[in-house]
Amino acid sequence: MVTVPQPVPVPYRPASTLPADVTGPGAAFHRLLFARQRRGWWTPLATGAIGVVLYLIVSTVIGLVFALGVLAWDPSADIFTLTDRLLTIDVTDPVGLAVILLSLAVMWPIYLLSSFLVNGRRVGHISSVAGRLRWKWLLLCAGAAVVVYVVISALSFLLPADEGSEGNLVSPAENPAFVASLLVVLLLVPFQAAAEEFVFRGYLMQTVGRWLKHPAWAILLPVPLFVLGHMYDWVGQASVGVFAIAAGWLTWRTGGLEAAIALHIVNNLAAFGFSVFGLSDAAATDTSIVSLVSSVVMIGAFVGVVEWLWRRGDGRRTLRLTPPPEPVYAPPVYGQPPVYGQPPVYGQPPVYGQPPVYGQPPVYGQAPMYGQPPVYGQPPAVDPTPAPAPAPYDGPPLEPHQAPRWGEYAPTPDSTPSPDPTAPFESGSGWSGSDAGGSDGSSGSSSSD
């Protein structure tokens, strides 16, 4: 007995809907998580968890490599010396400076990898609405930042000097590793600044924007985390807060991270570069009021220049998303052949002339299709060519009681002709060649010798 499996119904799963703001006016930068392959509410949490784990692993490996290298170079070094070199920015120690900058720069590729693992493809949308990093716009913003920074720095020298600690200044003549430290700053600071923007303006803004629609939440909520990452006094923290708000607004306004990255790179290059040339101390934690004022003015001027340049450009700052079509579930119709991907209707015979469907009875009398094996339980096809008729008999004449056997001639008939039963009987004459039986059972002959 053949058991016919019952078809399993296909469950109906409605397509996930997109918010009205991303399908109408278009998704701003903080809402670009809806443009990714996976955009559930849980994806920002999963991305952050994977990123933290990977960052701890990578930073630990970097620290161990640095420690092993220092111990191989100086076996007398202790753990306190190693820790101090990993936590303190010292322009006279290019190796320690490179480790600090590198440990911050790795946040960029780690975030890209974590976002790809969780959100899937279209990783470029963590950079801008164009789905990539707009390099021409980045270079234009970097040039504007350099011009603004040079002009504001020159004007700041006209202000009265503020009394305060300038930190530990090291002139280039007193720094034996001046060239090495300058190369480390020029090579690694751009990656370190870009990595911080990808994390604080990219990941955090899009995380908040996944749950809250208004851009103010995405701009302001990451600010405290960015401020706590910089160990300054209240004046320095205020300057960092103004920078974070401006960078967030520029990211939302221009639809990408390019303007914020350009401002961050120029600002950090100036800070570390002045420290290498002995004009300031990058490790100082106290900030003067004059520095705060000049920083606020410089940030405001840069925001104005970027807004002017942006209005002169294409002004693209949103990405309009198309909602996915609703899936149409069409159950199979009885009497029609089954559709690929849908279960057949139990008990529905296949259409004549089509191959049978597994789990359905074949059509009785339907010949199997050419090149396919016959179906179990289906009779073989009847040969449409009729059998040839046997050839007519052309042998000697046959008596009525004789008939030839198949493939043989009839036996030879008796040579004595049989009497005609219709002829009249004549007395005195007998039937020639015939015997008459007597009453006593003896036989006689009509002729004698």
Coordinates of C-alpha atoms in Angstrom, one line a residue:
M1 CA 0.0 0.0 0.0
V2 CA 1.4 3.4 -1.0
T3 CA 1.0 6.1 1.6
V4 CA 0.3 9.5 0.1
P5 CA 1.8 12.3 2.2
Q6 CA -0.4 15.1 3.2
P7 CA 0.6 18.5 1.8
V8 CA 1.9 21.0 4.3
P9 CA 0.2 24.4 4.0
V10 CA 2.5 27.4 3.4
P11 CA 2.2 29.9 6.3
Y12 CA 1.3 33.4 5.4
R13 CA 3.9 35.9 6.4
P14 CA 3.1 39.6 5.8
A15 CA 6.0 41.8 4.6
S16 CA 7.5 44.2 7.2
T17 CA 6.2 47.7 6.7
L18 CA 8.4 50.7 6.4
P19 CA 7.7 54.0 8.3
A20 CA 5.9 56.7 6.4
D21 CA 8.8 59.2 6.7
V22 CA 11.3 56.9 4.9
T23 CA 8.9 56.1 2.0
G24 CA 7.5 59.6 1.6
P25 CA 10.0 62.5 2.1
G26 CA 12.8 60.0 2.4
A27 CA 15.0 58.6 5.1
A28 CA 17.5 61.0 6.7
F29 CA 20.9 59.8 7.9
H30 CA 19.7 58.8 11.3
R31 CA 16.9 56.6 9.7
L32 CA 19.1 54.8 7.2
L33 CA 19.0 51.6 9.2
F34 CA 15.7 51.0 7.5
A35 CA 17.6 50.7 4.2
R36 CA 19.6 47.7 5.3
Q37 CA 18.8 44.1 4.6
R38 CA 17.9 43.4 8.3
R39 CA 16.4 46.3 10.1
G40 CA 14.7 44.9 13.2
W41 CA 14.5 46.8 16.5
W42 CA 17.1 44.4 18.0
T43 CA 19.8 44.9 15.3
P44 CA 21.4 47.9 16.9
L45 CA 21.8 46.0 20.2
A46 CA 23.3 43.0 18.4
T47 CA 25.7 45.2 16.4
G48 CA 26.9 46.9 19.6
A49 CA 27.4 43.7 21.5
I50 CA 29.4 42.1 18.7
G51 CA 31.4 45.3 18.3
V52 CA 32.3 45.5 22.0
V53 CA 33.4 41.9 22.1
L54 CA 35.6 42.3 18.9
Y55 CA 37.1 45.5 20.2
L56 CA 38.1 44.0 23.5
I57 CA 39.7 41.1 21.7
V58 CA 41.6 43.3 19.2
S59 CA 42.7 45.9 21.7
T60 CA 43.9 43.2 24.0
V61 CA 46.0 41.7 21.2
I62 CA 47.4 45.1 20.4
G63 CA 48.3 45.7 24.0
L64 CA 50.0 42.2 24.3
V65 CA 52.0 42.7 21.2
F66 CA 53.1 46.1 22.5
A67 CA 54.0 44.7 25.9
L68 CA 56.0 41.8 24.4
G69 CA 57.9 44.2 22.2
V70 CA 58.8 46.5 25.1
L71 CA 59.9 43.6 27.2
A72 CA 62.0 42.2 24.4
W73 CA 63.6 45.6 24.0
D74 CA 63.9 46.4 27.7
P75 CA 63.6 43.4 30.0
S76 CA 63.7 45.7 33.1
A77 CA 60.4 47.4 32.2
D78 CA 57.6 46.9 34.8
I79 CA 53.9 46.8 34.4
F80 CA 53.4 50.3 35.6
T81 CA 55.6 51.7 32.9
L82 CA 53.7 49.8 30.2
T83 CA 50.4 51.0 31.6
D84 CA 51.5 54.6 31.7
R85 CA 52.7 54.4 28.1
L86 CA 49.3 53.0 27.0
L87 CA 47.3 55.7 28.7
T88 CA 49.3 58.8 28.4
I89 CA 49.8 60.8 25.2
D90 CA 53.6 61.5 24.9
V91 CA 54.9 62.9 21.7
T92 CA 58.4 61.8 22.6
D93 CA 57.3 58.2 22.5
P94 CA 56.1 57.5 19.0
V95 CA 55.6 53.7 19.7
G96 CA 53.2 54.4 22.6
L97 CA 51.5 57.2 20.6
A98 CA 51.0 54.8 17.7
V99 CA 49.5 52.2 19.9
I100 CA 47.0 54.7 21.5
L101 CA 45.9 56.0 18.1
L102 CA 45.8 52.5 16.5
S103 CA 43.6 51.2 19.4
L104 CA 41.1 53.9 18.6
A105 CA 41.3 53.6 14.8
V106 CA 40.4 49.9 14.9
M107 CA 36.9 50.9 15.9
W108 CA 36.2 51.8 12.3
P109 CA 36.7 48.3 10.7
I110 CA 35.2 46.6 13.7
Y111 CA 32.0 48.6 13.4
L112 CA 31.8 47.8 9.6
L113 CA 32.3 44.1 10.3
S114 CA 29.7 44.0 13.1
S115 CA 27.2 45.9 11.0
F116 CA 27.7 43.6 8.1
L117 CA 27.2 40.5 10.3
V118 CA 24.0 41.8 11.8
N119 CA 22.3 44.1 9.2
G120 CA 23.6 42.4 6.1
R121 CA 24.5 44.1 2.9
R122 CA 24.5 47.8 2.0
V123 CA 27.1 48.6 4.6
G124 CA 27.8 51.9 2.7
H125 CA 24.6 53.4 4.2
I126 CA 26.4 53.8 7.5
S127 CA 28.4 56.5 5.7
S128 CA 25.9 58.5 3.8
V129 CA 22.6 58.4 2.0
A130 CA 24.5 57.7 -1.2
G131 CA 25.5 54.3 0.0
R132 CA 29.2 55.1 0.1
L133 CA 31.6 57.7 1.5
R134 CA 31.4 60.7 -0.8
W135 CA 35.1 61.4 -1.2
K136 CA 34.8 64.7 -3.2
W137 CA 32.5 66.1 -0.6
L138 CA 34.9 65.0 2.1
L139 CA 37.9 66.7 0.5
L140 CA 35.9 69.8 -0.1
C141 CA 34.8 69.9 3.6
A142 CA 38.4 69.2 4.7
G143 CA 39.6 72.2 2.6
A144 CA 37.0 74.4 4.2
A145 CA 38.0 73.2 7.6
V146 CA 41.6 74.0 7.0
V147 CA 40.8 77.6 5.8
V148 CA 38.5 78.3 8.7
Y149 CA 40.9 76.9 11.3
V150 CA 43.9 78.9 9.9
V151 CA 41.8 82.1 9.9
I152 CA 40.4 81.7 13.4
S153 CA 43.7 80.6 14.8
A154 CA 45.3 83.7 13.4
L155 CA 42.6 85.9 14.9
S156 CA 42.9 84.2 18.3
F157 CA 46.4 85.6 18.7
L158 CA 44.9 89.1 18.8
L159 CA 43.0 88.2 22.0
P160 CA 44.7 88.6 25.3
A161 CA 46.4 85.5 26.6
D162 CA 44.6 83.6 29.3
E163 CA 46.6 82.6 32.3
G164 CA 46.6 78.9 32.7
S165 CA 48.7 75.8 32.6
E166 CA 50.0 75.0 29.2
G167 CA 51.1 71.5 30.2
N168 CA 54.4 69.9 29.4
L169 CA 55.7 71.5 26.3
V170 CA 58.5 69.7 24.4
S171 CA 60.2 71.6 21.6
P172 CA 61.3 69.7 18.5
A173 CA 65.0 70.2 19.5
E174 CA 64.3 68.4 22.8
N175 CA 62.4 65.6 21.1
P176 CA 64.8 63.0 19.6
A177 CA 61.8 61.2 18.1
F178 CA 60.3 64.3 16.4
V179 CA 60.2 63.0 12.9
A180 CA 58.8 59.6 14.0
S181 CA 56.1 61.2 16.1
L182 CA 55.2 63.6 13.3
L183 CA 54.8 60.7 10.9
V184 CA 52.6 58.8 13.4
V185 CA 50.4 61.8 13.8
L186 CA 50.0 62.4 10.0
L187 CA 49.3 58.7 9.3
L188 CA 47.1 57.6 12.1
V189 CA 45.2 60.6 13.3
P190 CA 42.9 60.7 10.2
F191 CA 41.9 57.1 10.9
Q192 CA 41.5 57.7 14.6
A193 CA 39.2 60.7 14.0
A194 CA 37.2 59.0 11.3
A195 CA 36.7 55.9 13.6
E196 CA 35.3 58.1 16.3
E197 CA 32.9 59.7 13.9
F198 CA 31.7 56.3 12.6
V199 CA 31.0 55.2 16.1
F200 CA 29.5 58.3 17.8
R201 CA 27.8 59.9 14.8
G202 CA 27.3 56.8 12.6
Y203 CA 26.4 54.0 15.0
L204 CA 24.9 55.9 17.8
M205 CA 22.8 58.3 15.6
Q206 CA 21.4 55.4 13.5
T207 CA 20.8 53.4 16.7
V208 CA 18.6 56.2 18.2
G209 CA 17.1 56.9 14.8
R210 CA 15.9 53.3 14.5
W211 CA 13.7 53.8 17.6
L212 CA 13.0 57.5 17.6
K213 CA 12.0 59.4 14.4
H214 CA 12.8 63.0 15.3
P215 CA 16.4 64.0 14.5
A216 CA 16.9 66.0 17.7
W217 CA 17.1 62.7 19.7
A218 CA 19.7 61.3 17.4
I219 CA 21.8 64.4 17.6
L220 CA 21.6 65.1 21.3
L221 CA 21.5 61.7 23.0
P222 CA 25.0 60.6 21.9
V223 CA 26.6 63.8 23.1
P224 CA 27.1 62.8 26.8
L225 CA 28.9 59.6 25.7
F226 CA 31.2 61.5 23.5
V227 CA 31.9 64.1 26.2
L228 CA 32.7 61.4 28.8
G229 CA 35.2 59.9 26.4
H230 CA 37.4 63.0 26.8
M231 CA 39.0 63.7 30.1
Y232 CA 39.0 67.5 30.4
D233 CA 37.8 70.0 32.9
W234 CA 34.4 71.7 32.6
V235 CA 35.7 74.2 30.0
G236 CA 37.1 71.5 27.8
Q237 CA 34.0 69.3 28.3
A238 CA 31.9 72.3 27.1
S239 CA 34.0 72.6 24.0
V240 CA 33.7 68.9 23.3
G241 CA 29.9 69.1 23.8
V242 CA 29.7 72.0 21.3
F243 CA 31.8 70.0 18.8
A244 CA 29.5 66.9 19.2
I245 CA 26.3 68.9 18.6
A246 CA 27.8 70.5 15.5
A247 CA 29.1 67.2 14.1
G248 CA 25.7 65.6 14.7
W249 CA 23.8 68.5 13.1
L250 CA 26.1 68.4 10.1
T251 CA 25.7 64.7 9.7
W252 CA 21.9 65.0 9.6
R253 CA 21.9 68.1 7.5
T254 CA 24.2 66.8 4.8
G255 CA 23.1 63.2 4.9
G256 CA 26.5 61.8 5.7
L257 CA 29.6 61.7 7.9
E258 CA 31.9 63.5 5.5
A259 CA 31.6 67.0 7.0
A260 CA 32.0 65.8 10.6
I261 CA 34.9 63.6 9.7
A262 CA 36.7 66.5 8.0
L263 CA 36.2 68.8 11.0
H264 CA 37.4 66.1 13.4
I265 CA 40.5 65.3 11.3
V266 CA 41.6 68.9 11.0
N267 CA 40.9 69.6 14.7
N268 CA 42.9 66.5 15.9
L269 CA 45.7 67.1 13.4
A270 CA 46.1 70.6 14.8
A271 CA 46.0 69.5 18.4
F272 CA 48.5 66.7 17.9
G273 CA 50.6 68.7 15.5
F274 CA 50.9 71.7 17.9
S275 CA 52.0 69.2 20.6
V276 CA 54.6 67.7 18.4
F277 CA 56.0 71.1 17.5
G278 CA 56.0 72.2 21.2
L279 CA 53.2 74.7 20.9
S280 CA 50.7 72.9 23.2
D281 CA 50.3 69.7 25.2
A282 CA 47.9 67.1 23.8
A283 CA 47.8 65.4 27.2
A284 CA 46.7 68.5 29.1
T285 CA 43.2 68.2 30.8
D286 CA 42.6 71.9 31.6
T287 CA 41.4 74.3 28.9
S288 CA 41.4 78.1 28.9
I289 CA 38.4 80.3 28.2
V290 CA 40.2 81.8 25.2
S291 CA 40.5 78.3 23.7
L292 CA 36.8 77.6 24.4
V293 CA 35.8 80.9 22.6
S294 CA 38.1 80.3 19.7
S295 CA 36.8 76.7 19.4
V296 CA 33.2 77.7 19.4
V297 CA 33.8 80.4 16.8
M298 CA 35.7 78.1 14.6
I299 CA 33.0 75.4 14.8
G300 CA 30.3 78.0 14.1
A301 CA 32.2 79.4 11.1
F302 CA 32.8 75.9 9.7
V303 CA 29.1 75.0 10.0
G304 CA 28.2 78.2 8.1
V305 CA 30.7 77.5 5.3
V306 CA 29.4 73.9 5.0
E307 CA 25.8 75.1 4.8
W308 CA 26.7 77.5 2.1
L309 CA 28.6 74.9 0.1
W310 CA 25.8 72.4 0.6
R311 CA 23.2 74.8 -0.8
R312 CA 25.3 75.3 -3.8
G313 CA 25.5 71.6 -4.5
D314 CA 22.9 69.0 -5.2
G315 CA 21.5 69.2 -1.7
R316 CA 20.8 65.5 -1.5
R317 CA 20.3 64.6 2.1
T318 CA 17.6 61.8 2.2
L319 CA 17.0 58.4 0.6
R320 CA 13.5 57.5 -0.4
L321 CA 12.8 53.8 0.2
T322 CA 10.3 51.7 -1.8
P323 CA 8.2 49.5 0.4
P324 CA 8.4 45.8 -0.6
P325 CA 5.3 44.3 -2.4
E326 CA 2.9 42.3 -0.4
P327 CA 3.3 38.6 -1.1
V328 CA 0.3 37.0 -2.8
Y329 CA -0.5 33.5 -1.6
A330 CA -2.5 31.6 -4.3
P331 CA -3.6 28.2 -3.1
P332 CA -3.7 25.5 -5.9
V333 CA -7.0 25.1 -7.7
Y334 CA -8.6 21.7 -8.0
G335 CA -8.4 20.5 -11.6
Q336 CA -5.3 22.5 -12.5
P337 CA -1.7 21.4 -12.5
P338 CA 0.2 22.2 -9.4
V339 CA 2.4 25.3 -9.3
Y340 CA 6.1 25.0 -8.4
G341 CA 6.6 25.9 -4.8
Q342 CA 3.0 25.1 -3.8
P343 CA 1.8 21.8 -2.4
P344 CA -0.5 19.7 -4.8
V345 CA -4.1 19.2 -3.9
Y346 CA -4.6 15.7 -2.5
G347 CA -6.6 13.6 -4.8
Q348 CA -6.3 15.9 -7.8
P349 CA -5.4 13.9 -10.9
P350 CA -2.8 15.4 -13.2
V351 CA -3.8 16.9 -16.5
Y352 CA -3.8 14.5 -19.4
G353 CA -0.5 14.6 -21.2
Q354 CA 1.5 16.0 -18.3
P355 CA 3.8 14.0 -16.0
P356 CA 2.1 12.8 -12.8
V357 CA 2.7 14.7 -9.6
Y358 CA 4.1 12.9 -6.6
G359 CA 1.4 12.1 -4.2
Q360 CA -1.4 12.2 -6.8
P361 CA -3.0 9.2 -8.6
P362 CA -2.2 8.9 -12.3
V363 CA -4.9 9.2 -15.0
Y364 CA -6.1 5.8 -16.0
G365 CA -5.2 5.0 -19.6
Q366 CA -2.8 7.8 -19.9
A367 CA 0.4 6.7 -21.6
P368 CA 3.7 7.8 -19.9
M369 CA 5.5 10.7 -21.4
Y370 CA 8.4 10.1 -23.7
G371 CA 11.6 9.7 -21.8
Q372 CA 10.0 9.3 -18.4
P373 CA 9.5 6.0 -16.5
P374 CA 5.9 4.7 -16.2
V375 CA 4.0 5.5 -13.0
Y376 CA 3.3 2.7 -10.5
G377 CA -0.2 1.5 -10.9
Q378 CA -0.8 3.0 -14.3
P379 CA -1.5 0.4 -17.1
P380 CA 0.9 0.4 -20.0
A381 CA -0.1 2.3 -23.1
V382 CA -2.1 0.3 -25.7
D383 CA -0.4 -0.1 -29.0
P384 CA -2.4 2.0 -31.5
T385 CA -1.2 -0.2 -34.5
P386 CA -3.7 -3.0 -35.1
A387 CA -2.4 -6.6 -35.5
P388 CA -2.1 -7.8 -39.1
A389 CA -5.0 -10.1 -40.2
P390 CA -4.1 -13.7 -41.1
A391 CA -3.7 -14.6 -44.8
P392 CA -6.7 -16.3 -46.4
Y393 CA -6.5 -20.1 -46.9
D394 CA -5.5 -21.1 -50.4
G395 CA -5.0 -24.9 -50.1
P396 CA -7.1 -27.8 -51.5
P397 CA -10.9 -27.6 -51.2
L398 CA -12.2 -28.5 -47.7
E399 CA -15.3 -30.3 -46.7
P400 CA -17.7 -28.4 -44.5
H401 CA -16.5 -30.4 -41.4
Q402 CA -12.9 -29.7 -42.1
A403 CA -10.9 -26.7 -41.2
P404 CA -7.2 -26.0 -41.4
R405 CA -5.2 -25.6 -38.3
W406 CA -3.1 -22.5 -37.9
G407 CA 0.0 -22.9 -40.0
E408 CA -1.0 -26.2 -41.6
Y409 CA -2.9 -27.4 -44.6
A410 CA -6.0 -29.5 -44.3
P411 CA -5.5 -33.3 -44.7
T412 CA -6.0 -34.8 -48.2
P413 CA -9.7 -35.7 -48.8
D414 CA -11.0 -39.2 -49.9
S415 CA -10.8 -39.7 -53.6
T416 CA -14.3 -41.6 -53.8
P417 CA -16.9 -39.0 -54.4
S418 CA -19.6 -38.9 -51.9
P419 CA -23.2 -39.7 -53.1
D420 CA -25.4 -36.8 -53.7
P421 CA -28.1 -36.9 -51.0
T422 CA -30.5 -35.0 -53.1
A423 CA -30.4 -37.6 -56.1
P424 CA -33.5 -40.0 -56.5
F425 CA -33.2 -43.7 -55.5
E426 CA -33.4 -46.4 -58.4
S427 CA -34.4 -50.0 -57.6
G428 CA -32.3 -52.9 -58.8
S429 CA -29.3 -50.8 -58.8
G430 CA -27.2 -50.2 -55.7
W431 CA -24.8 -47.5 -54.7
S432 CA -21.7 -48.3 -56.5
G433 CA -18.7 -48.7 -54.2
S434 CA -20.9 -48.8 -51.1
D435 CA -21.6 -51.5 -48.6
A436 CA -25.0 -52.6 -47.3
G437 CA -25.4 -54.2 -44.0
G438 CA -27.7 -57.2 -43.6
S439 CA -30.1 -58.0 -40.9
D440 CA -27.8 -60.6 -39.4
G441 CA -25.0 -58.2 -39.3
S442 CA -23.0 -59.7 -42.2
S443 CA -22.0 -57.6 -45.0
G444 CA -22.4 -58.3 -48.7
S445 CA -21.5 -57.0 -52.1
S446 CA -23.6 -56.0 -55.0
S447 CA -21.2 -57.7 -57.4
S448 CA -19.8 -61.2 -57.5
D449 CA -16.7 -62.6 -58.8

